[in-house]
Structure formats: structure tokens, C-alpha cells
CSV table of C-alpha atoms in Angstrom, one decimal:
chain,number,residue,atom,x,y,z
A,1,MET,CA,-4.6,45.2,36.8
A,2,ILE,CA,-3.8,48.8,37.9
A,3,ALA,CA,-6.8,51.1,38.6
A,4,PHE,CA,-6.2,54.8,37.9
A,5,CYS,CA,-7.9,57.4,40.1
A,6,THR,CA,-10.6,59.3,38.2
A,7,SER,CA,-10.2,62.4,40.3
A,8,ILE,CA,-7.0,63.4,38.4
A,9,ARG,CA,-7.9,66.4,36.2
A,10,PHE,CA,-6.2,67.7,33.1
A,11,PRO,CA,-7.6,71.3,32.7
A,12,GLU,CA,-5.9,71.8,29.3
A,13,LEU,CA,-8.0,69.0,27.9
A,14,LEU,CA,-11.2,70.8,28.6
A,15,PHE,CA,-10.5,73.4,26.0
A,16,LEU,CA,-9.8,71.1,23.1
A,17,PRO,CA,-12.2,71.4,20.2
A,18,LYS,CA,-14.7,68.6,19.9
A,19,VAL,CA,-13.5,66.1,17.3
A,20,ASN,CA,-15.4,63.1,16.0
A,21,PHE,CA,-13.0,60.2,15.6
A,22,PRO,CA,-14.1,57.7,13.0
A,23,VAL,CA,-14.5,54.2,14.4
A,24,THR,CA,-13.5,51.3,12.2
A,25,ARG,CA,-14.6,47.8,13.0
A,26,ILE,CA,-12.2,45.1,12.0
A,27,GLN,CA,-13.8,41.7,11.7
A,28,VAL,CA,-11.4,38.8,12.2
A,29,SER,CA,-12.7,35.4,11.2
A,30,PHE,CA,-11.2,32.0,12.1
A,31,PRO,CA,-12.0,28.8,10.3
A,32,ALA,CA,-14.3,26.9,12.5
A,33,LYS,CA,-13.3,23.5,13.9
A,34,VAL,CA,-16.0,21.2,12.7
A,35,VAL,CA,-16.1,17.9,14.6
A,36,PHE,CA,-18.0,14.9,13.3
A,37,SER,CA,-18.7,12.3,15.9
A,38,CYS,CA,-19.4,8.8,14.8
A,39,GLY,CA,-18.9,6.3,17.5
A,40,LYS,CA,-15.2,6.2,18.3
A,41,PHE,CA,-13.8,8.6,15.6
A,42,GLU,CA,-13.8,12.3,15.6
A,43,VAL,CA,-12.6,14.3,12.6
A,44,ALA,CA,-11.5,18.0,12.5
A,45,GLU,CA,-12.3,19.3,9.1
A,46,SER,CA,-10.3,22.4,9.7
A,47,SER,CA,-8.1,23.8,12.4
A,48,ILE,CA,-7.6,27.3,13.7
A,49,ASP,CA,-4.6,28.0,11.5
A,50,GLY,CA,-6.5,26.8,8.5
A,51,SER,CA,-3.7,24.5,7.4
A,52,SER,CA,-6.0,21.6,6.6
A,53,SER,CA,-8.8,23.7,5.1
A,54,LEU,CA,-10.1,22.3,1.8
A,55,SER,CA,-10.6,25.8,0.5
A,56,ALA,CA,-6.8,26.5,0.4
A,57,VAL,CA,-6.3,23.8,-2.2
A,58,PRO,CA,-6.7,24.6,-5.9
A,59,PRO,CA,-10.0,23.2,-7.3
A,60,THR,CA,-8.3,21.1,-9.9
A,61,LEU,CA,-6.0,19.5,-7.4
A,62,LEU,CA,-8.9,19.0,-5.0
A,63,THR,CA,-10.9,17.2,-7.7
A,64,ALA,CA,-8.0,14.9,-8.5
A,65,GLU,CA,-7.5,14.0,-4.8
A,66,LYS,CA,-11.2,13.2,-4.5
A,67,GLU,CA,-10.9,10.8,-7.4
A,68,GLU,CA,-7.8,9.2,-5.8
A,69,ALA,CA,-9.7,8.8,-2.5
A,70,LYS,CA,-12.7,7.3,-4.4
A,71,ALA,CA,-10.4,4.8,-6.1
A,72,ILE,CA,-8.8,3.7,-2.8
A,73,LEU,CA,-12.3,3.4,-1.2
A,74,ASN,CA,-13.4,1.4,-4.3
A,75,LEU,CA,-10.5,-1.0,-3.9
A,76,CYS,CA,-11.3,-1.4,-0.2
A,77,LEU,CA,-15.0,-2.2,-0.9
A,78,LYS,CA,-14.0,-4.7,-3.6
A,79,LYS,CA,-11.7,-6.5,-1.2
A,80,GLN,CA,-14.8,-7.0,1.0
A,81,GLY,CA,-16.6,-8.8,-1.9
A,82,PHE,CA,-18.4,-5.9,-3.5
A,83,SER,CA,-18.9,-6.0,-7.3
A,84,ASN,CA,-17.9,-3.0,-9.4
A,85,SER,CA,-21.5,-1.8,-9.6
A,86,ALA,CA,-22.2,-2.2,-5.9
A,87,ALA,CA,-19.0,-0.4,-4.9
A,88,SER,CA,-19.8,2.4,-7.3
A,89,ARG,CA,-23.3,2.8,-5.9
A,90,ALA,CA,-21.9,3.0,-2.3
A,91,ILE,CA,-19.3,5.6,-3.3
A,92,ASN,CA,-22.0,7.7,-5.1
A,93,LYS,CA,-23.8,7.9,-1.7
A,94,SER,CA,-20.6,8.8,0.2
A,95,ASP,CA,-19.7,12.4,-0.9
A,96,VAL,CA,-19.3,13.5,2.8
A,97,PHE,CA,-17.1,10.6,3.6
A,98,VAL,CA,-14.9,11.2,0.5
A,99,ASP,CA,-14.5,14.9,1.6
A,100,HIS,CA,-13.5,13.6,5.0
A,101,LEU,CA,-10.8,11.3,3.5
A,102,VAL,CA,-9.4,14.3,1.6
A,103,SER,CA,-9.4,16.4,4.7
A,104,LYS,CA,-7.6,13.7,6.6
A,105,LEU,CA,-5.1,13.5,3.8
A,106,HIS,CA,-4.4,17.2,4.1
A,107,SER,CA,-3.9,16.9,7.9
A,108,VAL,CA,-1.4,14.1,7.5
A,109,HIS,CA,0.6,16.0,4.8
A,110,LYS,CA,0.4,19.6,6.0
A,111,SER,CA,4.0,20.4,5.2
A,112,ARG,CA,3.6,19.2,1.6
A,113,TYR,CA,0.7,21.5,1.0
A,114,LEU,CA,2.5,24.5,2.6
A,115,VAL,CA,5.3,24.3,0.0
A,116,GLY,CA,2.8,23.6,-2.9
A,117,ARG,CA,3.9,20.0,-3.6
A,118,GLU,CA,1.4,17.5,-4.9
A,119,LEU,CA,1.2,14.0,-3.4
A,120,THR,CA,1.8,10.9,-5.5
A,121,THR,CA,-0.8,8.1,-5.8
A,122,LEU,CA,1.3,5.9,-3.5
A,123,GLU,CA,1.6,8.6,-0.9
A,124,ILE,CA,-2.2,9.1,-0.9
A,125,ARG,CA,-2.7,5.4,-0.7
A,126,ASP,CA,-0.2,5.1,2.2
A,127,ALA,CA,-2.0,7.8,4.1
A,128,LEU,CA,-5.6,6.6,3.6
A,129,SER,CA,-5.4,2.8,3.4
A,130,PRO,CA,-4.4,2.2,7.1
A,131,TYR,CA,-7.2,4.5,8.2
A,132,LEU,CA,-9.8,2.5,6.1
A,133,GLU,CA,-8.4,-0.7,7.4
A,134,THR,CA,-8.9,0.5,11.0
A,135,LEU,CA,-12.5,1.5,10.3
A,136,LEU,CA,-13.1,-1.9,8.6
A,137,GLU,CA,-11.7,-3.7,11.7
A,138,GLU,CA,-13.8,-1.6,14.0
A,139,HIS,CA,-17.1,-1.8,12.2
A,140,GLY,CA,-16.9,-5.1,10.2
A,141,ASN,CA,-19.9,-5.7,8.1
A,142,ALA,CA,-21.3,-2.2,9.0
A,143,PHE,CA,-18.3,-0.6,7.2
A,144,VAL,CA,-20.4,0.3,4.2
A,145,ASP,CA,-23.0,1.9,6.4
A,146,VAL,CA,-20.4,4.1,8.0
A,147,VAL,CA,-19.2,5.2,4.6
A,148,GLU,CA,-22.7,6.0,3.3
A,149,ASN,CA,-24.1,7.6,6.4
A,150,PHE,CA,-21.0,9.5,7.6
A,151,PRO,CA,-20.9,11.4,10.0
A,152,ASN,CA,-24.0,9.8,11.5
A,153,ARG,CA,-23.8,6.5,13.3
A,154,PRO,CA,-24.4,3.5,11.2
A,155,VAL,CA,-27.8,1.8,11.6
A,156,GLU,CA,-27.4,-1.2,13.8
A,157,ARG,CA,-28.8,-4.4,12.2
A,158,ARG,CA,-30.1,-7.3,14.2
A,159,SER,CA,-28.5,-10.6,13.2
A,160,ALA,CA,-30.8,-13.4,12.2
A,161,SER,CA,-31.3,-16.3,14.6
A,162,PRO,CA,-29.0,-19.2,13.9
A,163,ILE,CA,-30.6,-22.3,12.5
A,164,SER,CA,-31.1,-24.8,15.3
A,165,SER,CA,-31.7,-27.9,13.2
A,166,PRO,CA,-29.3,-30.8,14.3
A,167,THR,CA,-28.3,-31.2,10.6
A,168,PHE,CA,-26.4,-27.9,10.8
A,169,ALA,CA,-25.1,-28.3,14.4
A,170,SER,CA,-21.5,-28.7,13.2
A,171,GLU,CA,-21.8,-25.5,11.2
A,172,SER,CA,-23.8,-23.4,13.6
A,173,LYS,CA,-21.1,-20.7,14.0
A,174,VAL,CA,-20.6,-20.4,10.2
A,175,VAL,CA,-24.3,-20.3,9.5
A,176,SER,CA,-25.0,-17.7,12.1
A,177,ASP,CA,-22.4,-15.4,10.6
A,178,LEU,CA,-23.4,-16.0,7.0
A,179,ALA,CA,-27.1,-15.4,7.7
A,180,VAL,CA,-26.5,-11.7,7.9
A,181,ASP,CA,-23.9,-11.5,5.2
A,182,SER,CA,-25.2,-12.5,1.8
A,183,LYS,CA,-22.0,-11.2,0.0
A,184,LYS,CA,-19.9,-13.6,2.0
A,185,LEU,CA,-22.4,-16.4,1.4
A,186,ARG,CA,-22.1,-15.8,-2.4
A,187,ALA,CA,-18.4,-15.9,-2.2
A,188,LEU,CA,-18.4,-19.1,-0.2
A,189,ALA,CA,-20.8,-20.7,-2.7
A,190,ARG,CA,-18.1,-20.2,-5.4
A,191,VAL,CA,-15.6,-22.4,-3.5
A,192,SER,CA,-18.1,-24.9,-2.0
A,193,GLU,CA,-17.4,-28.6,-2.2
A,194,THR,CA,-20.8,-29.0,-3.9
A,195,VAL,CA,-19.5,-27.2,-7.0
A,196,PRO,CA,-18.4,-29.6,-9.7
A,197,ALA,CA,-14.6,-29.5,-10.2
A,198,GLU,CA,-15.0,-28.2,-13.8
A,199,LYS,CA,-17.0,-25.2,-12.6
A,200,LEU,CA,-14.7,-24.1,-9.8
A,201,PRO,CA,-12.9,-20.8,-10.4
A,202,GLN,CA,-9.7,-21.2,-12.3
A,203,HIS,CA,-7.5,-19.8,-9.5
A,204,VAL,CA,-9.1,-22.2,-7.0
A,205,VAL,CA,-8.2,-25.2,-9.3
A,206,TYR,CA,-4.7,-23.8,-9.7
A,207,LEU,CA,-4.3,-23.5,-5.9
A,208,ILE,CA,-5.6,-27.0,-5.3
A,209,GLU,CA,-3.0,-28.3,-7.7
A,210,LEU,CA,-0.4,-26.3,-5.9
A,211,GLY,CA,-1.3,-28.1,-2.6
A,212,LEU,CA,-3.9,-25.8,-1.0
A,213,ASP,CA,-6.9,-27.8,0.3
A,214,LEU,CA,-10.3,-26.7,-0.7
A,215,GLU,CA,-11.2,-26.5,3.0
A,216,LYS,CA,-8.4,-24.0,3.5
A,217,ILE,CA,-9.6,-22.0,0.5
A,218,GLN,CA,-13.0,-21.8,2.1
A,219,GLY,CA,-11.4,-20.6,5.3
A,220,ILE,CA,-9.6,-17.9,3.4
A,221,THR,CA,-12.8,-16.9,1.8
A,222,GLN,CA,-14.6,-16.8,5.1
A,223,ARG,CA,-12.1,-14.3,6.4
A,224,PHE,CA,-11.5,-12.5,3.1
A,225,PRO,CA,-14.5,-12.9,0.7
A,226,ALA,CA,-12.8,-11.0,-2.2
A,227,PHE,CA,-10.4,-13.9,-2.6
A,228,ALA,CA,-13.1,-16.0,-4.2
A,229,TYR,CA,-13.3,-13.5,-7.1
A,230,TYR,CA,-9.6,-13.1,-7.8
A,231,SER,CA,-8.5,-13.9,-11.4
A,232,LEU,CA,-5.9,-16.5,-12.0
A,233,GLU,CA,-3.7,-14.6,-14.5
A,234,GLY,CA,-4.3,-11.1,-13.1
A,235,LYS,CA,-3.7,-11.8,-9.4
A,236,VAL,CA,-2.9,-15.3,-8.2
A,237,ARG,CA,-0.4,-16.8,-10.6
A,238,PRO,CA,1.8,-13.7,-10.8
A,239,VAL,CA,2.1,-13.6,-7.0
A,240,VAL,CA,2.8,-17.3,-6.7
A,241,GLU,CA,5.5,-17.2,-9.4
A,242,PHE,CA,7.0,-14.1,-7.7
A,243,LEU,CA,7.3,-16.0,-4.4
A,244,LEU,CA,8.8,-19.0,-6.2
A,245,ASP,CA,11.4,-16.7,-7.9
A,246,LEU,CA,12.3,-15.4,-4.4
A,247,GLY,CA,13.2,-18.9,-3.4
A,248,VAL,CA,10.1,-19.8,-1.5
A,249,PRO,CA,9.7,-23.6,-1.7
A,250,LYS,CA,6.5,-24.7,-3.5
A,251,THR,CA,5.3,-26.5,-0.4
A,252,ASN,CA,5.4,-23.2,1.6
A,253,ILE,CA,3.2,-21.3,-0.9
A,254,PRO,CA,-0.1,-22.6,0.6
A,255,ILE,CA,1.1,-21.7,4.1
A,256,ILE,CA,1.9,-18.2,3.1
A,257,LEU,CA,-1.4,-17.6,1.3
A,258,VAL,CA,-3.4,-18.9,4.2
A,259,LYS,CA,-1.6,-16.5,6.5
A,260,ARG,CA,-1.9,-13.5,4.2
A,261,PRO,CA,-4.3,-14.0,1.2
A,262,GLN,CA,-4.2,-10.2,0.7
A,263,LEU,CA,-0.9,-10.7,-1.0
A,264,CYS,CA,-2.8,-11.7,-4.2
A,265,GLY,CA,-4.8,-8.5,-4.2
A,266,ILE,CA,-1.8,-6.1,-4.1
A,267,SER,CA,0.0,-4.8,-7.1
A,268,LEU,CA,3.4,-6.4,-7.7
A,269,SER,CA,4.9,-3.4,-9.5
A,270,GLU,CA,3.3,-0.6,-7.4
A,271,ASN,CA,3.4,-2.1,-3.9
A,272,LEU,CA,5.1,-5.4,-3.3
A,273,ILE,CA,8.4,-4.8,-5.2
A,274,PRO,CA,8.8,-1.2,-4.1
A,275,THR,CA,8.2,-2.3,-0.5
A,276,MET,CA,10.8,-5.0,-0.9
A,277,LYS,CA,13.4,-2.5,-2.3
A,278,TYR,CA,12.6,-0.1,0.6
A,279,LEU,CA,13.2,-2.8,3.2
A,280,GLU,CA,16.4,-4.0,1.5
A,281,SER,CA,17.7,-0.4,1.5
A,282,LEU,CA,17.3,-0.5,5.3
A,283,GLY,CA,19.5,-3.6,5.6
A,284,LEU,CA,17.1,-6.6,5.2
A,285,ASP,CA,19.0,-9.5,3.6
A,286,ASN,CA,17.7,-9.9,0.1
A,287,LYS,CA,18.8,-13.6,0.1
A,288,LYS,CA,16.5,-14.4,3.0
A,289,TRP,CA,13.2,-13.2,1.6
A,290,ALA,CA,11.9,-16.8,1.5
A,291,LYS,CA,12.3,-17.2,5.2
A,292,VAL,CA,11.1,-13.8,6.0
A,293,LEU,CA,7.9,-14.2,4.1
A,294,TYR,CA,7.3,-17.7,5.5
A,295,ARG,CA,7.5,-16.3,9.0
A,296,PHE,CA,5.5,-13.1,8.4
A,297,PRO,CA,4.1,-12.6,4.9
A,298,ALA,CA,2.1,-9.6,6.1
A,299,LEU,CA,5.3,-7.5,6.1
A,300,LEU,CA,4.9,-6.8,2.4
A,301,THR,CA,1.3,-5.7,2.8
A,302,TYR,CA,2.0,-2.9,5.3
A,303,SER,CA,2.0,0.7,4.2
A,304,ARG,CA,5.1,2.7,4.0
A,305,GLN,CA,3.8,4.9,6.8
A,306,LYS,CA,3.3,1.9,9.1
A,307,LEU,CA,6.8,0.6,8.3
A,308,LYS,CA,8.3,4.0,9.0
A,309,SER,CA,6.7,4.3,12.4
A,310,THR,CA,8.3,0.9,13.4
A,311,LEU,CA,11.7,2.0,12.1
A,312,ASP,CA,11.5,5.3,13.9
A,313,PHE,CA,10.9,3.3,17.1
A,314,LEU,CA,13.9,1.1,16.5
A,315,TYR,CA,16.1,4.2,15.8
A,316,GLU,CA,14.8,5.7,19.1
A,317,MET,CA,15.9,2.6,20.9
A,318,GLY,CA,19.4,3.3,19.7
A,319,LEU,CA,19.8,0.5,17.0
A,320,SER,CA,22.1,1.1,14.1
A,321,ASP,CA,21.2,0.6,10.5
A,322,GLU,CA,23.0,-2.8,10.4
A,323,SER,CA,21.2,-3.9,13.6
A,324,ILE,CA,17.8,-2.8,12.2
A,325,GLY,CA,18.5,-4.9,9.0
A,326,LYS,CA,19.2,-8.0,11.2
A,327,VAL,CA,16.0,-7.4,13.3
A,328,LEU,CA,13.9,-7.1,10.1
A,329,THR,CA,15.4,-10.3,8.7
A,330,CYS,CA,15.1,-12.4,11.9
A,331,CYS,CA,12.0,-10.9,13.5
A,332,PRO,CA,9.9,-9.4,10.7
A,333,ASN,CA,6.8,-9.4,12.8
A,334,ILE,CA,8.2,-6.7,15.0
């Protein structure tokens, strides 16, 4: 900086009349950046430019987006084996987490809000579902605690001691896991070998007739408890018939469902078929869906956002549209 000498005099200024100049204070406010810290995740509710501020969204739209976020969270909880009432109770305790989901939605789609365009249900689902899946993988059985207590850390629960009786030695790992998870235990009880055949859920009987062993169904339920509660006509049969129509051999259906039981929990009309059309538009051979799904059935359960990030990577590698189509057909697990 340049310092001016104070000894310089301006005589003509000494005779100016005294004037009181009004002083106006201008207050400039910036949206605060609020950071919630909960373990590994940090969330900025608003940024300095205010682009992700909830207050900038019309109240009616904000209410609709909260309902969409609640619906997606409800679906996520049901996939973990929660009943309708249990999922609703958890969501009623999770207003802060729902606000956080909506704020995250705004940060993902800033440009859409700047031009005043509303998001579709699928776009909202594609933005939030991967995030919820990440939280679920990170926190496991404590996921509902994260949701209800956000932004505070979930309460750590001590697991019960495994049963040491020799009778249960072969099942010590399973028992130790189930001791702290009554929901999973109830789900497994529905598909237990002790249940009379006539009392097994209809979709379980259907899958056994299709060639899926009860032991493998129990394994699916162990990993994915919601599977035990699926309806035959509403979820399982439509997906099986859909796979058969694509040319998947009947003997391969059990293998595909063991690899990715979530296929039965995803809407055919809203998710599976649109995802197929999207991949076919990128060059995936529609005559080879049977082989693609046998190799990697998870492909159809990925969100559009996740698929797009993979495609962007392939484009950056210099692959043409034709080459990308061949890659997706031959190596869908990329």
C-alpha cells in the first residue's frame, strides 16, 4: 500500500463551511453454510451463492419434494424389512433428515432450479436412491438410527453374545447376527424349513417350483429381508415372466435372482423397462439381454445417474457409441 504524507496542506479546504454528511449503513447478508457432521458425511444446507437454499423454492414445490423424498425413504425402509407402520413411524421422526434429502436434491440439480424447471419423480429417485444406498451400506442395521437422529451420531448398540451351545455351533455366525436384528429374524422365520409347505409364502412356493432351493431363498432373505415379504402376483411372477420373455432360460432364473433379488422389488414400467430402453439407445444389443442379465443382473437396478457416470468415463477414454454398445453387451459389470 502507498502511504501519503500528512504534512501536505490544502489551505482552500480550511474555509469550506462545515457540512454534516449523512452516513448510511448497508448491511449485506450471506446465507450461512451450515454443516452437519455425522460420522463420515457432511452436508452443506446452503452455499454462499444461495443456489441450494430451500427458501428460494416455492412452498408448494418444496412440500411436494418433501413428499417425494419421504416416499423414496419409505421404499428404502421397506426393503430392509420394515412394515408400513414401522416405516411411517420412523419417517415421522425424521423431519430434519427429510429436509436434508431435499437440500441434497437441490445441490445435485442446481441448474434445473435456476431455470425454474421442476424435477420428475424418476429424476428425484435417481438423485436420492444412490445416496440412501450408500448410507445403508455404511451404517447397516443402524441406518434407521441415522435417519431418526440426524444430524447427530447414531447410538451405538452392543450386540448380544452369541449362543455357545454345541447344538448351535454350525449356525453360530447366523445366530450372532440375528440376535441383534429381530426384523431379519422374523423374515427368516417366514422361509424356515420348519414352516409347513402349505404355510410358506406363495412366492416362496412358486420359486421352489421354479428350481430355487429353500436354502438359497433363506440366503437371499439373510442378505435382503424384504424378499420374504414380496407378493407373488405383485412383484415376483411379473419379473420372472419378464425375464423369460427376454429369452432367459428357465434354469437361469434362480441364478439371476440369487445374484440380484432386488430385481423383484423394482417397478417394471417405471424402472426396469426404461433402463433397458436407455441402454439399448446407447448400443446394447437387445437380442443379448438374456446373456447380459445372466452375467450381471445388477445392471438394470442401477440409477440413471450411476449409468451416466460410467458412460461419461467411457467417452473420456475415446470410445465411440458403437464400441460402448459392445462393451455394455460383453462386459456389463464395467
